[in-house]
Amino acid sequence: MTLEAGICPNGHVSYPTHPRCPDCGQEQEETTDLSEERAEVVTWTKSTATPPGVREPNTMAIVEFDISHLDLEDTFVRALGQVTTEDVETGDVVEPVYVEELRDPDVGLKSANPESQDWDGYRWDPV
Amino acid sequence: MGVAVIGASMTKFGQRDAWLQELLSQAGEECLDDAGVSPNEVEHLYVSNMASGEFEGQTGVMNLLAHDLGVLPAYSERVDQTSSSGGAGIYEAWQSVASGASEMTLLVGGEKMTHKTTGQATDIIASITHPAEYKHGITLPSFAGLTARHYLERFDAPRESLARVAVKNHKNGVDNPNAQFQKEITTEKALESPIIADPLRLYDFCPITDGSAAMMFTTEERAKELTDEYAVVSGIGGATDTHVVHERDDPTIMRGVVESSDEAYEMAGIGPDDLDVAELHDMFTILEFLQLEGIGVADQGTAWELAMDGTTQKDGDLPINTSGGLKSKGHPLGASGVAQGVEIYEQLVGEAGPRQVEAETALACNVGGFGNCVITTIMEAGK
Ligand SMILES: [Zn+2]
């Protein structure tokens, strides 16, 4: 499994990928896999009022991957994800861990068409 | 062509027995009466609504309302821009008159939500997010929690400043008979309420609400013939930010607010210093700060000071959310942007009753999603 960010010819990087670069409108022709990289927590929340099919509480964080070693225009890329624990702080270093089902696709508004999107992905595990 | 507002109305906001059809027609009829316009004069009808299909299985609501109000054969359209559907409706209505396509345009916004459980309603609203966010169980309140933590930590703002926003807007709502809550709260109560999305608590969030609101638009020329009391849409702007919230360069800058207000100020030929009163989209307390900064009233990271020093209170230099805001008035998604317009219209024509402040120039900022779409409207008292 991969955690793919898209790269445009001008070196702009985004997670998730888009057909066109959100910054400059060029096609994102390349990708980079972030699943083996470490990231730093920018901010986090613990949600205690979660919708049907979502774990409660649901701790989530926006994390920042340092990609300066790729020598592109963008030096970092951010991603949102669930955290493996409720014990997290801003500035913590995390590793992505793969989870097959982040929430139950068979309940909630999208349960009539669960095949319309992916339900697997990565949680952030503080190192 | 100058565009004027000549009438406005709103239903009681709150937990209503009425379904959407009845809510919309109630606000629509009252607006026709308030403007002194007969249904057959209406040339365009816009219905702002985010999710009637998802909430009650009723789609095609513009046909429902056009037929019920007797405005046939007017051009009709449903406007969906999620939480900013109401503001987008103002934009469409303004366009229809400014372009010369319509001389009399009725805008009605409405939503029926409270029959769903909080979890179901939260899920319907969360479905506006990108699939990469939705699968993690993101909700709009969670975006607010993520952003509020970053704001407080980065700008060293006191947690109490957010509670002050809730206290102020609840206080303003006491004087609004159509508000869902007409009840003051204390800072202590806000700070001790249950955590919903850490660091935000129950009183940092607007409620789930049923309700409808309406406005009547015509040319400035026609307004002068029809009435002495009208307001002019002197500036309006709309903008879209990234769908994926974490992709924004700076989590505390709502680019849609910045761009749309820049556009509106430029059209009106004024700046933030010229505002007398404003309605901001306080779906979450933190949003009042981000919008005050986005519309240029405060520098980045400093809007919390205005909540602490009283600037934004009703008797302060720039009253914010005299209606009670979404916080106490309630937030029936598609109706909210229209209800903001109703409040600034009433302030400008002197019909705000106990909420009245002295105002010649007013702004409304309606935010869709977590800043995904934003409409800023500037209105001035007609001369
Ligand atoms: Zn690019």
Coordinates of C-alpha atoms and ligand atoms in Angstrom, one line a residue:
Chain A
M1 CA 0.0 0.0 0.0
T2 CA 1.1 3.6 -0.6
L3 CA 0.3 7.0 0.6
E4 CA 0.7 8.9 -2.7
A5 CA 1.2 12.6 -3.1
G6 CA 1.1 14.1 -6.6
I7 CA 3.9 16.2 -8.1
C8 CA 3.5 18.7 -11.0
P9 CA 6.2 19.7 -13.4
N10 CA 6.8 22.9 -11.4
G11 CA 7.5 20.9 -8.2
H12 CA 4.3 21.5 -6.4
V13 CA 3.2 18.6 -4.2
S14 CA -0.2 17.7 -2.9
Y15 CA -1.8 15.0 -0.8
P16 CA -4.2 13.6 -2.1
T17 CA -3.3 13.7 -5.8
H18 CA -5.4 15.7 -8.2
P19 CA -5.6 15.5 -12.0
R20 CA -4.3 19.1 -12.2
C21 CA -2.0 20.9 -9.7
P22 CA -4.0 23.0 -7.3
D23 CA -1.3 25.7 -7.4
C24 CA -0.5 26.1 -11.1
G25 CA -3.0 24.0 -13.1
Q26 CA -0.4 21.8 -14.7
E27 CA -0.9 18.0 -14.8
Q28 CA 0.5 16.1 -11.9
E29 CA 2.7 13.7 -13.8
E30 CA 4.6 12.1 -11.0
T31 CA 3.9 10.8 -7.5
T32 CA 5.9 10.2 -4.3
D33 CA 5.0 7.6 -1.7
L34 CA 4.9 9.0 1.9
S35 CA 4.0 5.7 3.6
E36 CA 7.6 5.0 4.7
E37 CA 8.3 8.6 5.8
R38 CA 7.9 10.2 9.2
A39 CA 5.9 13.4 9.8
E40 CA 5.3 16.0 12.5
V41 CA 1.9 16.8 14.0
V42 CA 0.8 20.4 13.1
T43 CA -2.4 20.3 15.0
W44 CA -4.9 17.7 16.3
T45 CA -8.3 17.2 17.8
K46 CA -10.2 14.6 19.7
S47 CA -13.8 14.4 18.3
T48 CA -16.3 13.1 20.8
A49 CA -19.4 13.6 18.6
T50 CA -18.8 11.3 15.7
P51 CA -21.2 10.3 12.9
P52 CA -22.5 6.7 12.5
G53 CA -19.8 4.2 11.6
V54 CA -16.9 6.3 13.1
R55 CA -15.0 5.3 16.2
E56 CA -15.7 7.4 19.3
P57 CA -13.7 9.2 20.3
N58 CA -11.9 9.9 17.0
T59 CA -8.6 11.6 17.4
M60 CA -7.3 13.1 14.2
A61 CA -4.2 15.1 13.3
I62 CA -2.9 17.2 10.4
V63 CA 0.7 16.2 9.9
E64 CA 3.5 17.6 7.9
F65 CA 6.0 15.5 5.8
D66 CA 9.4 17.1 5.2
I67 CA 10.1 16.4 1.5
S68 CA 13.1 18.8 1.1
H69 CA 15.3 15.9 0.1
L70 CA 13.3 15.6 -3.1
D71 CA 14.7 19.0 -4.2
L72 CA 11.3 20.3 -5.4
E73 CA 9.7 23.8 -5.2
D74 CA 7.6 22.6 -2.3
T75 CA 9.6 21.5 0.8
F76 CA 6.7 19.9 2.7
V77 CA 3.3 18.3 2.2
R78 CA 0.5 17.9 4.7
A79 CA -2.0 15.2 5.3
L80 CA -5.0 14.6 7.6
G81 CA -5.5 11.3 9.3
Q82 CA -6.7 9.4 12.4
V83 CA -4.2 9.0 15.2
T84 CA -3.6 5.5 16.7
T85 CA -3.9 6.8 20.2
E86 CA -5.7 9.6 22.2
D87 CA -2.3 10.6 23.6
V88 CA -0.8 13.1 21.0
E89 CA 0.6 16.6 21.1
T90 CA 1.5 19.2 18.6
G91 CA 5.1 18.6 17.4
D92 CA 5.0 14.9 18.0
V93 CA 6.7 12.7 15.3
V94 CA 4.5 10.1 13.8
E95 CA 4.7 7.1 11.4
P96 CA 1.9 6.1 9.0
V97 CA 0.4 2.7 9.8
Y98 CA -2.0 1.0 7.3
V99 CA -5.6 0.2 8.3
E100 CA -8.0 -1.7 6.1
E101 CA -11.1 0.1 7.2
L102 CA -10.9 3.5 8.8
R103 CA -14.7 3.6 9.4
D104 CA -17.6 1.3 8.7
P105 CA -18.7 1.8 5.1
D106 CA -21.9 -0.1 5.7
V107 CA -23.5 2.6 7.9
G108 CA -24.1 6.3 7.3
L109 CA -25.0 8.3 4.2
K110 CA -22.7 6.5 1.8
S111 CA -23.7 3.0 2.9
A112 CA -26.0 2.6 -0.2
N113 CA -22.9 2.9 -2.4
P114 CA -19.8 2.0 -0.3
E115 CA -17.9 1.2 -3.5
S116 CA -18.0 5.0 -4.4
Q117 CA -14.8 5.6 -2.5
D118 CA -11.9 4.0 -0.6
W119 CA -12.2 3.2 3.1
D120 CA -8.7 2.0 3.8
G121 CA -5.7 4.3 4.6
Y122 CA -3.1 5.4 7.1
R123 CA -3.3 6.3 10.8
W124 CA -0.6 8.3 12.5
D125 CA 1.3 6.4 15.1
P126 CA 3.4 8.6 17.5
V127 CA 7.0 7.4 17.5
Chain B
M1 CA -27.7 48.5 -12.9
G2 CA -28.0 49.2 -9.2
V3 CA -29.6 46.4 -7.2
A4 CA -31.9 47.1 -4.2
V5 CA -33.4 45.0 -1.5
I6 CA -37.0 46.1 -0.8
G7 CA -38.3 43.5 1.6
A8 CA -37.1 40.7 3.9
S9 CA -38.5 38.1 6.3
M10 CA -37.6 35.0 8.3
T11 CA -39.5 32.3 10.1
K12 CA -38.9 31.4 13.6
F13 CA -35.6 29.4 13.7
G14 CA -35.4 26.3 15.9
Q15 CA -37.0 22.9 16.2
R16 CA -40.1 23.2 14.0
D17 CA -42.9 20.8 13.2
A18 CA -43.2 22.2 9.7
W19 CA -41.4 20.4 6.8
L20 CA -39.3 22.3 4.2
Q21 CA -42.3 23.0 1.9
E22 CA -44.2 24.9 4.6
L23 CA -41.1 26.7 6.0
L24 CA -40.1 28.0 2.5
S25 CA -43.6 29.2 1.6
Q26 CA -44.1 30.9 5.0
A27 CA -40.9 33.0 4.6
G28 CA -41.7 33.6 0.9
E29 CA -45.3 34.8 1.6
E30 CA -44.1 37.1 4.4
C31 CA -41.4 38.5 2.1
L32 CA -44.0 39.3 -0.7
D33 CA -46.1 41.1 1.9
D34 CA -43.2 42.9 3.4
A35 CA -42.1 44.2 0.0
G36 CA -45.6 44.9 -1.2
V37 CA -45.1 42.9 -4.3
S38 CA -47.7 40.5 -5.8
P39 CA -46.6 37.0 -6.9
N40 CA -47.1 37.7 -10.6
E41 CA -44.5 40.5 -10.5
V42 CA -41.8 38.0 -9.6
E43 CA -39.6 37.2 -12.6
H44 CA -36.9 35.1 -11.0
L45 CA -37.1 32.8 -7.9
Y46 CA -34.0 31.4 -6.2
V47 CA -34.3 28.8 -3.5
S48 CA -31.1 28.3 -1.4
N49 CA -31.0 24.8 0.0
M50 CA -28.2 22.4 0.7
A51 CA -29.7 19.0 1.2
S52 CA -33.5 18.6 1.0
G53 CA -32.9 15.3 -0.8
E54 CA -30.6 13.9 2.0
F55 CA -32.6 15.3 4.9
E56 CA -36.2 14.6 3.8
G57 CA -36.2 12.9 0.4
Q58 CA -37.7 15.9 -1.4
T59 CA -35.9 17.3 -4.4
G60 CA -36.9 19.9 -6.9
V61 CA -37.8 22.4 -4.2
M62 CA -37.8 25.4 -6.5
N63 CA -40.8 23.9 -8.3
L64 CA -42.5 23.2 -5.1
L65 CA -42.2 26.8 -3.9
A66 CA -42.8 28.5 -7.3
H67 CA -46.1 26.7 -7.5
D68 CA -47.1 27.2 -3.9
L69 CA -46.4 31.0 -4.1
G70 CA -48.1 31.5 -7.4
V71 CA -45.1 33.1 -9.0
L72 CA -45.4 31.0 -12.3
P73 CA -44.0 31.2 -14.9
A74 CA -41.0 32.9 -13.3
Y75 CA -37.5 31.4 -13.9
S76 CA -36.7 29.3 -10.9
E77 CA -33.6 27.6 -9.6
R78 CA -32.3 25.8 -6.5
V79 CA -29.0 27.1 -5.3
D80 CA -26.6 24.8 -3.4
Q81 CA -23.3 26.0 -2.1
T82 CA -23.5 23.9 1.1
S83 CA -23.5 26.2 4.2
S84 CA -23.1 29.3 1.9
S85 CA -26.1 28.4 -0.2
G86 CA -27.9 31.5 1.2
G87 CA -25.0 33.8 0.3
A88 CA -24.8 32.2 -3.1
G89 CA -28.5 32.9 -3.5
I90 CA -27.9 36.6 -2.8
Y91 CA -25.2 36.5 -5.5
E92 CA -27.6 34.9 -8.0
A93 CA -30.4 37.3 -7.1
W94 CA -28.0 40.2 -7.5
Q95 CA -26.8 38.9 -10.8
S96 CA -30.3 38.5 -12.1
V97 CA -31.2 42.1 -11.5
A98 CA -27.8 43.6 -12.2
S99 CA -27.8 41.9 -15.6
G100 CA -31.2 43.1 -16.5
A101 CA -32.5 39.5 -16.8
S102 CA -35.1 40.1 -14.0
E103 CA -36.7 43.2 -12.6
M104 CA -38.1 41.5 -9.5
T105 CA -36.3 38.6 -7.9
L106 CA -37.4 36.6 -4.8
L107 CA -34.8 34.7 -2.9
V108 CA -35.9 32.1 -0.3
G109 CA -33.5 30.0 1.7
G110 CA -34.4 27.1 3.9
E111 CA -33.5 23.8 5.5
K112 CA -35.3 21.2 7.6
M113 CA -32.8 19.3 9.8
T114 CA -33.9 18.6 13.4
H115 CA -35.9 15.4 12.6
K116 CA -32.5 13.6 12.0
T117 CA -30.4 12.5 14.9
T118 CA -27.3 14.6 15.6
G119 CA -25.1 11.8 14.2
Q120 CA -27.1 11.6 11.0
A121 CA -27.2 15.4 10.5
T122 CA -23.4 15.5 11.2
D123 CA -22.9 12.8 8.6
I124 CA -25.0 14.6 5.9
I125 CA -22.9 17.7 6.5
A126 CA -19.6 15.8 6.7
S127 CA -20.4 14.3 3.2
I128 CA -19.4 17.7 1.7
T129 CA -15.8 16.8 2.5
H130 CA -13.2 15.2 0.2
P131 CA -13.4 11.4 0.2
A132 CA -9.8 11.3 1.5
E133 CA -11.0 13.3 4.6
Y134 CA -14.4 11.6 4.9
K135 CA -13.0 8.1 5.3
H136 CA -11.1 9.3 8.5
G137 CA -14.5 10.3 10.0
I138 CA -13.8 14.0 9.7
T139 CA -16.7 16.3 10.6
L140 CA -17.0 20.1 10.3
P141 CA -16.7 20.5 14.1
S142 CA -13.5 18.5 13.9
F143 CA -12.0 20.9 11.3
A144 CA -12.9 23.7 13.8
G145 CA -11.1 21.8 16.6
L146 CA -8.0 21.3 14.5
T147 CA -8.0 25.0 13.4
A148 CA -8.8 26.4 16.9
R149 CA -5.9 24.5 18.5
H150 CA -3.5 25.8 15.9
Y151 CA -4.8 29.3 16.3
L152 CA -4.6 29.3 20.1
E153 CA -1.1 27.7 20.2
R154 CA 0.4 29.8 17.4
F155 CA -1.0 33.2 18.4
D156 CA -0.9 32.6 22.1
A157 CA -4.6 33.6 22.3
P158 CA -6.5 32.8 25.5
R159 CA -9.1 30.0 25.4
E160 CA -11.5 32.4 27.0
S161 CA -11.6 34.6 23.9
L162 CA -13.5 31.9 22.0
A163 CA -16.0 31.6 24.9
R164 CA -16.5 35.4 24.7
V165 CA -17.8 35.1 21.1
A166 CA -20.4 32.6 22.3
V167 CA -21.4 34.8 25.2
K168 CA -21.7 37.9 23.0
N169 CA -23.8 36.2 20.3
H170 CA -26.1 34.6 22.9
K171 CA -26.6 38.0 24.5
N172 CA -27.5 39.5 21.1
G173 CA -29.9 36.6 20.3
V174 CA -32.0 37.5 23.4
D175 CA -33.4 40.4 21.4
N176 CA -34.1 38.4 18.3
P177 CA -37.6 36.8 18.6
N178 CA -36.8 34.4 15.7
A179 CA -33.6 33.1 17.3
Q180 CA -33.5 29.4 18.3
F181 CA -32.0 30.4 21.7
Q182 CA -33.0 33.6 23.4
K183 CA -30.9 32.9 26.4
E184 CA -27.8 34.4 27.8
I185 CA -24.9 32.2 28.8
T186 CA -21.8 32.9 31.0
T187 CA -18.2 32.5 30.1
E188 CA -17.9 29.9 32.8
K189 CA -20.7 27.9 31.5
A190 CA -19.2 27.9 28.0
L191 CA -15.8 26.9 29.3
E192 CA -17.2 24.1 31.4
S193 CA -19.5 22.6 28.7
P194 CA -18.7 19.2 27.3
I195 CA -15.9 18.8 24.9
I196 CA -17.0 18.1 21.3
A197 CA -13.8 18.6 19.3
D198 CA -11.0 19.3 21.6
P199 CA -10.2 22.2 22.5
L200 CA -13.7 23.2 21.5
R201 CA -16.8 22.6 23.6
L202 CA -20.5 22.5 23.1
Y203 CA -21.0 26.3 23.3
D204 CA -18.4 26.8 20.6
F205 CA -20.8 25.3 18.1
C206 CA -24.1 26.4 16.5
P207 CA -27.1 24.2 16.9
I208 CA -29.0 22.1 14.4
T209 CA -31.9 24.1 13.1
D210 CA -35.1 24.3 11.0
G211 CA -36.0 27.5 9.4
S212 CA -36.3 29.7 6.4
A213 CA -35.6 33.3 5.4
A214 CA -36.3 35.5 2.3
M215 CA -35.3 38.7 0.5
M216 CA -36.8 40.6 -2.4
F217 CA -34.5 42.2 -5.0
T218 CA -35.3 44.8 -7.6
T219 CA -33.5 47.7 -9.5
E220 CA -32.6 50.8 -7.5
E221 CA -34.9 52.7 -9.9
R222 CA -37.9 50.5 -9.2
A223 CA -37.1 50.5 -5.4
K224 CA -37.3 54.3 -5.4
E225 CA -40.8 54.1 -6.9
L226 CA -42.0 51.5 -4.5
T227 CA -40.7 52.5 -1.2
D228 CA -38.8 55.1 0.9
E229 CA -37.0 52.4 2.9
Y230 CA -34.6 50.2 1.0
A231 CA -31.0 49.0 1.0
V232 CA -28.6 48.8 -1.9
V233 CA -26.3 45.9 -2.7
S234 CA -23.2 48.0 -3.2
G235 CA -20.6 45.2 -3.4
I236 CA -20.6 41.5 -3.6
G237 CA -17.9 38.8 -4.2
G238 CA -17.6 35.0 -4.1
A239 CA -14.6 32.7 -4.0
T240 CA -13.6 29.1 -3.6
D241 CA -10.8 27.7 -1.6
T242 CA -9.3 24.1 -1.6
H243 CA -11.7 21.3 -1.0
V244 CA -9.1 19.4 1.0
V245 CA -8.7 21.6 4.1
H246 CA -5.2 20.5 5.1
E247 CA -3.9 21.5 1.6
R248 CA -4.1 25.2 2.5
D249 CA -0.8 27.1 2.9
D250 CA -1.9 28.6 6.2
P251 CA -4.6 26.9 8.3
T252 CA -5.6 30.2 9.8
I253 CA -6.2 32.1 6.5
M254 CA -9.5 31.6 4.8
R255 CA -8.6 32.6 1.3
G256 CA -12.3 32.5 0.2
V257 CA -13.0 35.2 2.9
V258 CA -10.0 37.3 1.8
E259 CA -10.8 37.1 -1.9
S260 CA -14.6 37.6 -1.7
S261 CA -14.3 40.5 0.6
D262 CA -11.6 42.2 -1.5
E263 CA -14.0 41.9 -4.5
A264 CA -16.9 43.2 -2.5
Y265 CA -14.9 46.2 -1.1
E266 CA -13.6 47.1 -4.5
M267 CA -17.1 47.0 -6.1
A268 CA -18.5 49.2 -3.2
G269 CA -15.5 51.5 -3.3
I270 CA -15.0 51.2 0.5
G271 CA -12.8 49.4 3.0
P272 CA -13.1 47.6 6.3
D273 CA -12.9 50.9 8.2
D274 CA -16.2 52.0 6.6
L275 CA -18.2 49.2 8.1
D276 CA -20.8 50.0 10.8
V277 CA -22.1 46.5 11.5
A278 CA -21.5 43.0 10.2
E279 CA -22.9 39.5 10.3
L280 CA -20.2 36.8 10.2
H281 CA -20.6 33.0 9.8
D282 CA -20.0 31.9 13.4
M283 CA -20.9 28.2 12.8
F284 CA -18.0 27.8 15.2
T285 CA -16.6 30.5 17.5
I286 CA -13.2 30.3 15.9
L287 CA -14.7 31.3 12.6
E288 CA -15.6 34.7 13.9
F289 CA -11.9 35.4 14.4
L290 CA -10.8 34.0 11.0
Q291 CA -13.4 36.1 9.2
L292 CA -12.6 39.3 11.2
E293 CA -9.0 38.8 10.0
G294 CA -10.1 37.7 6.5
I295 CA -12.2 40.8 5.9
G296 CA -9.4 43.0 7.0
V297 CA -10.9 44.3 10.3
A298 CA -8.1 42.7 12.3
D299 CA -4.5 41.6 11.5
Q300 CA -3.7 37.9 11.4
G301 CA -3.7 36.4 14.9
T302 CA -5.2 39.4 16.6
A303 CA -9.0 39.2 16.2
W304 CA -9.3 37.4 19.6
E305 CA -8.4 40.8 21.1
L306 CA -11.6 42.3 19.8
A307 CA -13.6 39.7 21.6
M308 CA -11.7 40.5 24.8
D309 CA -11.9 44.3 24.6
G310 CA -15.6 44.5 23.6
T311 CA -15.0 46.0 20.1
T312 CA -17.4 43.5 18.6
Q313 CA -20.2 43.8 21.1
K314 CA -23.5 45.5 20.2
D315 CA -22.3 48.7 21.9
G316 CA -18.7 48.4 20.6
D317 CA -17.0 50.1 17.7
L318 CA -18.0 47.3 15.2
P319 CA -21.0 45.2 16.4
I320 CA -20.7 41.7 15.0
N321 CA -23.7 39.4 14.7
T322 CA -26.4 41.6 16.2
S323 CA -28.9 38.9 15.1
G324 CA -27.3 36.5 17.6
G325 CA -25.3 34.9 14.7
L326 CA -25.6 31.3 13.8
K327 CA -24.6 30.6 17.4
S328 CA -27.8 31.6 19.0
K329 CA -30.1 32.3 16.0
G330 CA -29.5 28.8 14.7
H331 CA -28.1 27.4 11.4
P332 CA -30.6 26.0 9.0
L333 CA -27.9 25.5 6.3
G334 CA -29.6 27.0 3.2
A335 CA -31.4 29.7 5.2
S336 CA -28.4 31.1 7.1
G337 CA -26.8 33.3 4.4
V338 CA -30.2 34.7 3.6
A339 CA -30.9 35.4 7.3
Q340 CA -27.6 37.3 7.5
G341 CA -28.9 39.4 4.6
V342 CA -32.2 39.9 6.4
E343 CA -30.4 41.2 9.5
I344 CA -28.2 43.7 7.7
Y345 CA -31.2 44.9 5.6
E346 CA -33.2 45.4 8.8
Q347 CA -30.3 47.3 10.4
L348 CA -30.0 49.5 7.3
V349 CA -33.7 50.4 7.0
G350 CA -34.1 50.8 10.8
E351 CA -36.3 47.8 11.4
A352 CA -34.1 45.9 13.8
G353 CA -36.1 46.9 16.9
P354 CA -34.2 46.2 20.1
R355 CA -31.2 45.0 18.1
Q356 CA -30.9 48.3 16.2
V357 CA -27.5 50.0 15.9
E358 CA -26.6 53.1 13.9
A359 CA -25.7 51.7 10.4
E360 CA -25.3 53.1 6.9
T361 CA -22.9 50.4 5.7
A362 CA -23.1 46.7 6.6
L363 CA -21.3 43.5 5.6
A364 CA -22.4 39.8 5.6
C365 CA -19.9 36.9 5.2
N366 CA -21.4 33.5 4.5
V367 CA -19.0 30.5 4.7
G368 CA -19.7 27.2 3.0
G369 CA -17.9 24.0 4.2
F370 CA -14.9 25.0 6.3
G371 CA -14.2 28.0 4.1
N372 CA -14.6 26.0 0.9
C373 CA -16.9 28.6 -0.6
V374 CA -17.4 32.1 0.6
I375 CA -19.8 34.9 -0.4
T376 CA -19.3 38.5 1.0
T377 CA -22.1 41.0 0.5
I378 CA -21.9 44.7 1.3
M379 CA -25.2 46.6 1.6
E380 CA -25.8 50.3 2.2
A381 CA -28.9 52.3 3.2
G382 CA -30.8 53.6 0.1
K383 CA -30.8 57.3 -0.4
Ligands
ZN1 ZN 2.0 23.1 -9.8

